[in-house]
Every structure is written in C-alpha cells, then in structure tokens.
Short mmCIF file of C-alpha atoms and ligand atoms in Angstrom, two decimals:
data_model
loop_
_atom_site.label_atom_id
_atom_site.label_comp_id
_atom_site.label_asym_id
_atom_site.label_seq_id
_atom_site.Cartn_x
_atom_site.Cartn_y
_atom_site.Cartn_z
CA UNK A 10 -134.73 20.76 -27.66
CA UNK A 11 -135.30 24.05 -26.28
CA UNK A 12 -132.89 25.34 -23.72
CA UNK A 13 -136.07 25.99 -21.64
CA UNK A 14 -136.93 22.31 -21.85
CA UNK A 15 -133.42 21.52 -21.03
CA UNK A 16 -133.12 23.81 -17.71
CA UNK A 17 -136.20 22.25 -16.71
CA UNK A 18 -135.22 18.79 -17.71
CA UNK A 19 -131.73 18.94 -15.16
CA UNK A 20 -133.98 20.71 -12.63
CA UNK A 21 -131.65 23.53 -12.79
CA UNK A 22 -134.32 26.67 -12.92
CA UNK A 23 -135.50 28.54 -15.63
CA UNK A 24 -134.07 31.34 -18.29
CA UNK A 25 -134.90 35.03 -16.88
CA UNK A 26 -137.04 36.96 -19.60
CA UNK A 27 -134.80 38.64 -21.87
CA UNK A 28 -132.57 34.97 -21.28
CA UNK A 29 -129.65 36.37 -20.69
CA UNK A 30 -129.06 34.91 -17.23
CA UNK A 31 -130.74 33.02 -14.56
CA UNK A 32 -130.78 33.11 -10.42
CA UNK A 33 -126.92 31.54 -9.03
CA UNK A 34 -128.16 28.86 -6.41
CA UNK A 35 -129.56 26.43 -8.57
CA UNK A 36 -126.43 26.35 -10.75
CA UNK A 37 -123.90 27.02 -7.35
CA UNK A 38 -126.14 23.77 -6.15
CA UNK A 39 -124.73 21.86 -9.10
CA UNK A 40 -121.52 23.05 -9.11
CA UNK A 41 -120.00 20.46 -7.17
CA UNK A 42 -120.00 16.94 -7.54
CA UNK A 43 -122.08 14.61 -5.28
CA UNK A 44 -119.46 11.87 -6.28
CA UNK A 45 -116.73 14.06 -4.82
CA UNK A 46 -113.89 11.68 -2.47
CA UNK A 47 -110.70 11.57 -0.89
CA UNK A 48 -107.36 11.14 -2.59
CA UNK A 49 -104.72 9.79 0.18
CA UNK A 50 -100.57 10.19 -0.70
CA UNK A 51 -99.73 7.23 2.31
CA UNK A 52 -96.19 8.87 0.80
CA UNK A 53 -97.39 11.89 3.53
CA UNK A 54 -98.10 9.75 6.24
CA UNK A 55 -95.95 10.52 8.90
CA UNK A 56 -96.31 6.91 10.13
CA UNK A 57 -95.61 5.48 6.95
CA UNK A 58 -92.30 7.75 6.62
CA UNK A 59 -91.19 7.08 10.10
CA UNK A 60 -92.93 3.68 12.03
CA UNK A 61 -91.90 5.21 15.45
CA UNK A 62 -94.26 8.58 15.16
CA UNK A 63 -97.35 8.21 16.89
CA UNK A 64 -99.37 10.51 14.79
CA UNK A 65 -103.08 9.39 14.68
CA UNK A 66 -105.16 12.18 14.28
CA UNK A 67 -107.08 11.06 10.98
CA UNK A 68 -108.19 7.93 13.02
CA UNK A 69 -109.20 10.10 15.87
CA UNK A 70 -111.21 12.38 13.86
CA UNK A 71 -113.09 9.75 12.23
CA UNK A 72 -116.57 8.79 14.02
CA UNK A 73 -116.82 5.45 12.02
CA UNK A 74 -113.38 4.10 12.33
CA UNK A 75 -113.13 4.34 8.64
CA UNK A 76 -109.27 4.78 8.93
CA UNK A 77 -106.91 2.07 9.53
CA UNK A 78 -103.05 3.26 9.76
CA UNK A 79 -101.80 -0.22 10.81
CA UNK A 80 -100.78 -2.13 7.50
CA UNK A 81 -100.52 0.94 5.80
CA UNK A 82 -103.27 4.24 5.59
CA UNK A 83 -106.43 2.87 4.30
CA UNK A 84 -109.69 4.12 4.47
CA UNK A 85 -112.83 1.43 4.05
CA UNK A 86 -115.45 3.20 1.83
CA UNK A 87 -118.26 1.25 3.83
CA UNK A 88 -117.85 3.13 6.88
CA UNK A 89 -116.76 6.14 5.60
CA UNK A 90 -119.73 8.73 5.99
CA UNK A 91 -117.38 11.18 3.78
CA UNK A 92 -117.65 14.35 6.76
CA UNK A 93 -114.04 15.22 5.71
CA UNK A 94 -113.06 15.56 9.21
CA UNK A 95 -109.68 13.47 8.45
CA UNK A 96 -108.66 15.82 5.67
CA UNK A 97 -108.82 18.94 8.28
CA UNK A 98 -106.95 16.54 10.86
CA UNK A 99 -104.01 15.60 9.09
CA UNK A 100 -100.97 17.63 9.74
CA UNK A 101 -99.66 16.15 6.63
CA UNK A 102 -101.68 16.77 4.08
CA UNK A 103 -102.22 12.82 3.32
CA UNK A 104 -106.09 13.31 2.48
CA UNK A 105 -107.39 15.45 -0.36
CA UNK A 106 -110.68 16.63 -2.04
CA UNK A 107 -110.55 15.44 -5.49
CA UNK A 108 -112.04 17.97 -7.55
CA UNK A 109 -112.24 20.73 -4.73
CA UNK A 110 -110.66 23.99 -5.30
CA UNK A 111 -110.88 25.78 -2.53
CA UNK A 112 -109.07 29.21 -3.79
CA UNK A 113 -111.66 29.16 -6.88
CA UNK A 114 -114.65 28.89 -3.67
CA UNK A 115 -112.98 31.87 -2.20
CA UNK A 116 -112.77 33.75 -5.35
CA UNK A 117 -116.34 33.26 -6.43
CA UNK A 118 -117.73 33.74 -2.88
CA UNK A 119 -115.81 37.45 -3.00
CA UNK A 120 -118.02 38.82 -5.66
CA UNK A 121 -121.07 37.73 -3.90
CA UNK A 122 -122.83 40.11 -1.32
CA UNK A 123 -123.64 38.32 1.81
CA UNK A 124 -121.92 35.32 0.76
CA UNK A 125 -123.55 31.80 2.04
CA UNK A 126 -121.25 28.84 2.19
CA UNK A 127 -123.25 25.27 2.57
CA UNK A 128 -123.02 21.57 1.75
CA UNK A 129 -124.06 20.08 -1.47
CA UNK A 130 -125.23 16.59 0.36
CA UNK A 131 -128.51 17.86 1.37
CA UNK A 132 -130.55 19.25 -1.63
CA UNK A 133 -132.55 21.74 0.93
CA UNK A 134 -129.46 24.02 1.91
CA UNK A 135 -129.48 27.29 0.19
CA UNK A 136 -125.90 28.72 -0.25
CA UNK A 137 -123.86 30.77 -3.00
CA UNK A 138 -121.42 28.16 -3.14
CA UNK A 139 -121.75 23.94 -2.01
CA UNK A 140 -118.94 22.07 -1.00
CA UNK A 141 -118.83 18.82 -0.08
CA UNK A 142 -119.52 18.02 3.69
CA UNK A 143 -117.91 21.11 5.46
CA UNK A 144 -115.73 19.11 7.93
CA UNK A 145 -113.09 19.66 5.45
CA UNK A 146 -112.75 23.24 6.95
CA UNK A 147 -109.71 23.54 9.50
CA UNK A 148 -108.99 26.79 11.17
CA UNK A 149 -106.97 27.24 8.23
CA UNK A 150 -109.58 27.56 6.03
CA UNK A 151 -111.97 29.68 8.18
CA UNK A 152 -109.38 32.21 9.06
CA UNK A 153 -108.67 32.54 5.11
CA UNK A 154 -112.67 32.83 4.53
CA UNK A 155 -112.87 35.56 6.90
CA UNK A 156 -109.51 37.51 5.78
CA UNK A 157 -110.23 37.41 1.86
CA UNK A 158 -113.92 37.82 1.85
CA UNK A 159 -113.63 40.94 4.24
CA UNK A 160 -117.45 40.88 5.08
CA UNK A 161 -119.33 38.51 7.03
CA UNK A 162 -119.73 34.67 5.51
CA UNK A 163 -122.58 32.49 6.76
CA UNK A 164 -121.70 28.90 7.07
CA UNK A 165 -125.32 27.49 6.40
CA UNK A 166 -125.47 23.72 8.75
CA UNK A 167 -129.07 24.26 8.83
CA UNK A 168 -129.81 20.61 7.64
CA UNK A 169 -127.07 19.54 9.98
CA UNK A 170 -129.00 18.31 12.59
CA UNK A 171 -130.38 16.10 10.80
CA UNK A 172 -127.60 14.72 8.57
CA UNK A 173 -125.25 11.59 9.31
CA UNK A 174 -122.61 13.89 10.08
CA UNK A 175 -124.02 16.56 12.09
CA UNK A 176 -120.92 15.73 14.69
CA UNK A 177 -119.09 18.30 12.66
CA UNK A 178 -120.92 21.28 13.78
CA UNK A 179 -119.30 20.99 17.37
CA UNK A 180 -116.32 20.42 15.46
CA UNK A 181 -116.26 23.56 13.70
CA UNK A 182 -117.73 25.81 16.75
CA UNK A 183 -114.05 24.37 18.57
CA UNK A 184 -112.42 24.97 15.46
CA UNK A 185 -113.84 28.86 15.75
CA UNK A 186 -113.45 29.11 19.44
CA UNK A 187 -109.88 27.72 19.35
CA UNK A 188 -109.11 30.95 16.39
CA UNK A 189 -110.82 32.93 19.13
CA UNK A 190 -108.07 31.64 22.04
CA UNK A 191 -105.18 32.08 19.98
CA UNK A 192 -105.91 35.43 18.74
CA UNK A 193 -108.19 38.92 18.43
CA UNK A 194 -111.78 38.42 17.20
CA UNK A 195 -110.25 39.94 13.93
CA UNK A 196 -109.00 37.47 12.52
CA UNK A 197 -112.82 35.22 12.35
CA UNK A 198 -114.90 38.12 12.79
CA UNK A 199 -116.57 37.09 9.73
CA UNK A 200 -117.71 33.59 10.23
CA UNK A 201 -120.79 33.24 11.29
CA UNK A 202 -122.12 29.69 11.82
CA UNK A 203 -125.78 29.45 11.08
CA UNK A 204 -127.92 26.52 12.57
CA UNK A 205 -131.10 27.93 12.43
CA UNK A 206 -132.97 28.09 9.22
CA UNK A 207 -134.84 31.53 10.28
CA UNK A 208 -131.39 33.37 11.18
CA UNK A 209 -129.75 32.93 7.44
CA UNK A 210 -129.91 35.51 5.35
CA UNK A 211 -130.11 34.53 1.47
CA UNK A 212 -130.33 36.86 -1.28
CA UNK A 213 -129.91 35.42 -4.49
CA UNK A 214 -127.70 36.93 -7.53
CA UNK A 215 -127.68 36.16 -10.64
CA UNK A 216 -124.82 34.38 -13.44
CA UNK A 217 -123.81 34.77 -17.05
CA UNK A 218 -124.41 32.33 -19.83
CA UNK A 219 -120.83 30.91 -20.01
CA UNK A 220 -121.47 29.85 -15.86
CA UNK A 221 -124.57 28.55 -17.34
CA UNK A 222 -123.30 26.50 -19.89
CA UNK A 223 -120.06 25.54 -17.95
CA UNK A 224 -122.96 24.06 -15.18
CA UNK A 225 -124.87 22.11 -17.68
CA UNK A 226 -121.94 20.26 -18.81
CA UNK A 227 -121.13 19.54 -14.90
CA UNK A 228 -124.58 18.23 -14.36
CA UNK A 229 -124.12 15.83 -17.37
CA UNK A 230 -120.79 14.35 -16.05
CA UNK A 231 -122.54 14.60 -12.31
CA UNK A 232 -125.67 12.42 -13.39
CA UNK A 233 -123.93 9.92 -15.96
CA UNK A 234 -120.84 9.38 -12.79
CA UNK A 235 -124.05 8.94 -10.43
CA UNK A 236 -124.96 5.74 -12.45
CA UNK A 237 -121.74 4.25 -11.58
CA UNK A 238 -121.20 2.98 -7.55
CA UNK A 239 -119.18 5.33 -5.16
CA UNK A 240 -115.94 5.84 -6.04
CA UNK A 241 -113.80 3.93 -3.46
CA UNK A 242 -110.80 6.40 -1.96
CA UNK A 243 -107.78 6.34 -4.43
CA UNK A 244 -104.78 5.23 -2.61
CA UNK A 245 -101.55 6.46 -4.16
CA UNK A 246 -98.04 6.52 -3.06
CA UNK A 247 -95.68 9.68 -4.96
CA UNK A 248 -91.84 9.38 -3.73
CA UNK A 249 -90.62 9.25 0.11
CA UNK A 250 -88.21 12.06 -1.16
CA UNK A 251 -90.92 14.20 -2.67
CA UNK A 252 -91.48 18.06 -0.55
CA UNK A 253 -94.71 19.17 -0.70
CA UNK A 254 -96.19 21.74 1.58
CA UNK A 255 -99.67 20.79 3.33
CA UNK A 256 -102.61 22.56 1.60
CA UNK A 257 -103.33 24.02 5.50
CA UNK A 258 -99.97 25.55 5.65
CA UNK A 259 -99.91 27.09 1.95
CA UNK A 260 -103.24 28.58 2.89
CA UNK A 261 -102.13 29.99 5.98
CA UNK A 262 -98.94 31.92 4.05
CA UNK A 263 -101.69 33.14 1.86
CA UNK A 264 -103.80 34.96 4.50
CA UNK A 265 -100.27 36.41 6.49
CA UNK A 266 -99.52 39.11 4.45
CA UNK A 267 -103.42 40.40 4.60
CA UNK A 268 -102.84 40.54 8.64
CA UNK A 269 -101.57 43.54 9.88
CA UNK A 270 -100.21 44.14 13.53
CA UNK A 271 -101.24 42.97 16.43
CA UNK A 272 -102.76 39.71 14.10
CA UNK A 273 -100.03 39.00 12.20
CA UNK A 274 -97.90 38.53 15.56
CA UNK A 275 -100.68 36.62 16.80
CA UNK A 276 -100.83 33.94 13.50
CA UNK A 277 -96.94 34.34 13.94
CA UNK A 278 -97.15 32.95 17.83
CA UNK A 279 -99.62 30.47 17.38
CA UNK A 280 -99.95 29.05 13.96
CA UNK A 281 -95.94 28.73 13.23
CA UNK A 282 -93.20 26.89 14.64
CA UNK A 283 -89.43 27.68 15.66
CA UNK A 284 -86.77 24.85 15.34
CA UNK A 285 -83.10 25.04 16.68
CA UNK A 286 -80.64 22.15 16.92
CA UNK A 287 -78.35 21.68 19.70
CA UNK A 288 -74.52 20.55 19.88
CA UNK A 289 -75.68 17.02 19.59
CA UNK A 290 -76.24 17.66 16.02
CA UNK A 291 -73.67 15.38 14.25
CA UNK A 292 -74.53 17.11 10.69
CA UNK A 293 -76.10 13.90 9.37
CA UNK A 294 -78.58 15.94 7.64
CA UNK A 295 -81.19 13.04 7.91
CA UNK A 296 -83.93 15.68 9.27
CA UNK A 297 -83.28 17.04 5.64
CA UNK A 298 -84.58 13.89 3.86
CA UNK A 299 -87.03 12.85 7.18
CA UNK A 300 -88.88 16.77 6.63
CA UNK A 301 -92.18 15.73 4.10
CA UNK A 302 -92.37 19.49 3.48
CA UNK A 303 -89.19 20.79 2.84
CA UNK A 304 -88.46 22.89 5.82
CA UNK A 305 -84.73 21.95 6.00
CA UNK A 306 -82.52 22.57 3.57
CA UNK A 307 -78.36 23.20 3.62
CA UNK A 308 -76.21 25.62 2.54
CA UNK A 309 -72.52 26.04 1.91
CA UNK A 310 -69.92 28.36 1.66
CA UNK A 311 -66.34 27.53 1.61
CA UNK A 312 -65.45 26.12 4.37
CA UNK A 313 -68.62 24.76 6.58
CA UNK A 314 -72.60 23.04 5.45
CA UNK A 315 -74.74 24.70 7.51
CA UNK A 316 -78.58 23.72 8.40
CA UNK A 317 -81.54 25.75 7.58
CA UNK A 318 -85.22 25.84 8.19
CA UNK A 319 -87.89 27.78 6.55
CA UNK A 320 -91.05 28.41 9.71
CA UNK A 321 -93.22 28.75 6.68
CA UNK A 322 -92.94 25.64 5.39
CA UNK A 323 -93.20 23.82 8.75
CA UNK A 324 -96.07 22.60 10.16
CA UNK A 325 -94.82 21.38 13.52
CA UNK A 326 -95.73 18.00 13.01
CA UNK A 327 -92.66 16.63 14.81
CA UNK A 328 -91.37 13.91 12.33
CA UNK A 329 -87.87 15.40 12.57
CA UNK A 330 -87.34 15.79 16.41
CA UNK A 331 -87.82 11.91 16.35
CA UNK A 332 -86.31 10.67 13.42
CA UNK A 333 -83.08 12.44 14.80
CA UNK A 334 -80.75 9.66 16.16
CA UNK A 335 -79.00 11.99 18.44
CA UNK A 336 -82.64 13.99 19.93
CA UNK A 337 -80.90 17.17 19.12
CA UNK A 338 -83.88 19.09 17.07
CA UNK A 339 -86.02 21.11 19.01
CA UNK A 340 -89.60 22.47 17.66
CA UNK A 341 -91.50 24.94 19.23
CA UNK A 342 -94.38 26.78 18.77
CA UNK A 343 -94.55 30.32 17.78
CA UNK A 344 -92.14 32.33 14.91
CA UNK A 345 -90.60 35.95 16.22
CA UNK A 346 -87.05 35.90 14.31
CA UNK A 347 -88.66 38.10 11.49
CA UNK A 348 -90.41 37.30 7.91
CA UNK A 349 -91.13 33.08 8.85
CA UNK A 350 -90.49 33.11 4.84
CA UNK A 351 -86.65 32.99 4.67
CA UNK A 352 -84.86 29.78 5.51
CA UNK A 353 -82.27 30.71 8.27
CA UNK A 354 -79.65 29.27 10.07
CA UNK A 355 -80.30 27.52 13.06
CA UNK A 356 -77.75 25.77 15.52
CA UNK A 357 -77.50 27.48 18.66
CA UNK A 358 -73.26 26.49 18.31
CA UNK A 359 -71.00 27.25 15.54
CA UNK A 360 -70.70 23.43 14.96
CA UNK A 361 -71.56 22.91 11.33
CA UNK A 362 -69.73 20.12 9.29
CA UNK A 363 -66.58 21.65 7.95
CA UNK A 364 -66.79 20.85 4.12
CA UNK A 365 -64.50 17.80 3.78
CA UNK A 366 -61.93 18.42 0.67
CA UNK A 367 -60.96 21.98 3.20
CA UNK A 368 -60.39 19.48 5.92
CA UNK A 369 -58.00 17.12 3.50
S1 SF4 B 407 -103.15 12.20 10.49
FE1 SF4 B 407 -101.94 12.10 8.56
S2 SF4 B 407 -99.82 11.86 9.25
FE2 SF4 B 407 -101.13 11.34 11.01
S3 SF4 B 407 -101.41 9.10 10.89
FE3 SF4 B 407 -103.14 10.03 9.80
S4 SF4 B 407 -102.50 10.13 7.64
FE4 SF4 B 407 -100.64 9.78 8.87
S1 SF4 B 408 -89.24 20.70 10.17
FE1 SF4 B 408 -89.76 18.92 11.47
S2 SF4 B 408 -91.65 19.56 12.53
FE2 SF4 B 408 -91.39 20.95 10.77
S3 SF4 B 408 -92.56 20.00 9.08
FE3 SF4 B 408 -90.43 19.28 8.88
S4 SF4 B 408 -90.40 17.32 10.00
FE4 SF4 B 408 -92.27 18.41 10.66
#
C-alpha cells in the first residue's frame, strides 16, 4: 500500500510534493491518546496516610462526584467525565496522566511560533499540541507554559462551550487570575485563553518523517486500544514510606531559577512554605516518616540529631502539623531564608535530641 493510501486511510493528511514532510496538526491531533486516564497512588493520599486530615479537594473539584475518599480513594469510571480537575487539585500528587508528559508538551510547543495548546476530545480544535481535557493545568503548569515558552501561548477552549466539561474554563480563568493576585503580570503574561473561534490565531508548521512515522504507529495502538472499553482508573498503592515530590511542586522548582527579581520573591512568598518547630518538639521525628514528600530529614553531628526541612520539597499540605502528637510544627506560607533548595535547620530553641551513647 502506498503511503499516500495509508495517510489517507488514518485520516491523518496527505504527503507535501517532494514528500518529505507534511502540515503538524493533523499528526499533533493524533499525538495523544483518546484512551488517556488517571493513575491514583491512594499511598499519596493524605487521608489514607493520616485518617484525621481533612483534605478533600479531589472530591471538591469533581462536578460528578466521581471521587469517593471514604473506604479508601476511588474514583467510579461511570461518572467520571475525565476533565482532570482532581489531578490539578490534589496537593499530593495522588492522580496522574498516564501517558502525559508534560515537559515533552513544553519542549515541542517551544519550537513552534505562536504556539496553540488545545484538547484532543473534540476533533474540531486546532492546536500545535492536544492534551487530554485541559483541567489538568494548575497554576503550576500555566506559570511554567508562560516562563519556558517566552512568547505568548493560546489555550484554544473554543469547543468548550459546548463540551461536557466546559466548567473548566472558569476554572482556569481563577486559576490565571489567582497567578495574577499573587504576583506581577510577568509571570502569565503569556497565556492567553481563547474562547472565541475568530480570536485564535493558527498557523500551521510543518514535521519530519521520523514524527511522521513515530504518529502512524500511535494511531495504530490509538485505534486497535479504541476497540477495547474505557480503561477503568488504575488504583495502586507504592509504600507509606516512599518520598516522592508532587509533579506541581517539581514543576514549580523548574520555572524558579528562570524568574528573576521582583518574581522570583514573589513565587518565593506565595507558592512556598516556611516550617519551624517549637520547644514542644520532643524529637520523635514522626513528621520525618508522616512528610509524603520528603521535606524533613535529620542530621547529626556528635553530640545532638537535629531536624531539617527542605521549602522546596514542601507543598504546604499540612499532614505534619497534625500528625504531630505534641502540635509543635508550624507551616506557613511564603520562603525568605535564602535558596528554598537547601534543607536547613529549623527549631526556634537549641533543643535537639542529644545523641544517646554521648548521654551514657
Ligand atoms: S486531594 Fe489528594 S490528598 Fe486530598 S483527599 Fe484527595 S487524593 Fe487525598
Ligand atoms: S513538611 Fe509538612 S506541610 Fe510540608 S509537605 Fe511535608 S507534611 Fe506537608
């Protein structure tokens, strides 16, 4: 078969004359996977680590009550309208995109004049690069669109209106206004939310034959998975004692060292959070284990353990300050102790744990 019959076969545009390549947006179209879904570590769950939190923001987000947190985080594919608004809301990091790689979006979108950004469940958007529904974006991800694409990126929800989860264009215009709040227009200069068909502007570019090829071999695994029923949300639990830093919060590390001044304070005040422990502190070094991304850690020199926390690695989601038997961790918003990268001491009192065999 010709590869003329078989670009017209996948409906995927034609060969340009000399066939050596062929316009983007039919293969950006097919570039991700209609059968995209969520992968959910209950392992993150702040609930599930500690029964006495009362996170429940992916239940809040959800317009139809898809998310049940009581006997353990499940989400019921029959309700689910997959708007991705749970994966944005968790502090946690419980809900991914399988198959979504959102530095690879970023990367491709760079090279790309003009870039469009749109959603692959409606065949009629036109974009450089499809996700799947964009409720997935937090401010997170929009300030990191606008700092590494350094030109303006149109968020095409053009078809919004009309879609099953067209809630999430308030969503993101509170998202934007909220990066507006917290700090200079800089920062989301670039996004520009597009609802009106007439005010996008789409030029087209063109791809090589291994992006060709790569995309016919995605449309093949696309069409044969779409003969098989929706995947249902895989549930898996890794260990209570695993770290992991939140996708959101190893994004936002990524866009603070393009910031520059007046910005970077700005992220630093708003985005990252200060802890300190008080003389309760008995050095159990439970907030240690309790921390699902790592933030505390010890160290020891001859005499004394002493508590640290990394701001970088926090996301301010409050597990700790609970779980602590004796209420003495404190978290509070903002960073302005220097680089939030270094782990650093932090009781207010010279009270660490003196190292027992010194005591004996
Ligand atoms: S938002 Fe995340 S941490 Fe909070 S209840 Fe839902 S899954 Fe758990
Ligand atoms: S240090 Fe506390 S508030 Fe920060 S991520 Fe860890 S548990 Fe959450």
């Amino acid at each position: 078969m010709s590869i003329h019959r078989i670009t017209s076969a996948l409906h995927i545009g034609r060969w340009s004359r000399r066939g050596e390549h062929m316009p983007s947006r039919a293969l950006r179209e097919a570039d991700f996977s209609a059968v995209s879904s969520l992968a959910i570590d209950q392992s993150r769950c702040l609930r599930m680590r500690f029964n006495q939190h009362s996170c429940n923001r992916c239940a809040e987000s959800c317009h139809g009550r898809a998310i049940s947190i009581q006997n353990g985080l499940e989400v019921t594919n029959d309700t689910c309208s997959g708007c991705m608004l749970c994966v944005s809301a968790c502090p946690s990091g419980c809900f991914e995109i399988r198959r979504l790689d959102f530095y690879s979006v970023l990367s491709r979108l760079k090279g790309i004049p003009s870039p469009v950004l749109g959603c692959s469940d409606e065949p009629c958007v036109v974009a450089h690069e499809k996700t799947c529904c964009l409720g997935f974006l937090s401010e997170e991800h929009l300030m990191a669109l606008s700092a590494f694409l350094q030109q303006p990126v149109q968020i095409n929800l053009t078809a919004c209106a009309a879609c099953k989860n067209g809630f999430i264009v308030e969503v993101l215009k509170g998202r934007l206004e909220t990066i507006h709040e917290k700090t200079s227009a800089a920062i989301s200069k670039n996004i520009v939310l597009v609802e009106e068909e007439a005010e996008l502007v789409f030029r087209d570019v063109f791809v090589g034959r291994r992006t060709f090829f790569k995309t016919i071999k995605t449309l093949a695994m696309r069409n044969a998975a779409a003969l098989f029923p929706p995947e249902t949300p895989k549930k898996g639990v890794s260990a209570y004692s695993g770290k992991k830093v939140p996708f959101r919060r190893a994004l936002l590390n990524r866009i603070l060292p393009t910031l520059s001044g007046e910005t970077y304070g700005e992220v630093l005040k708003h985005f990252y959070y200060t802890a300190s422990v008080d003389r309760l502190c008995d050095d159990c070094f439970s907030c240690v284990a309790a921390c699902p991304s790592g933030a505390f850690t010890t160290e020891q020199n001859e005499s004394e353990v002493f508590l640290l926390h990394k701001s970088s690695l926090c996301t301010g989601c409050g597990l700790c300050v609970g779980f602590c038997m004796n209420k003495a961790i404190q978290i509070t918003p903002g960073y302005a102790k220097g680089s939030p990268h270094a782990f650093s001491r932090i009781k207010k009192e010279n009270t660490s744990r003196q190292v027992q065999s010194s005591v004996a």
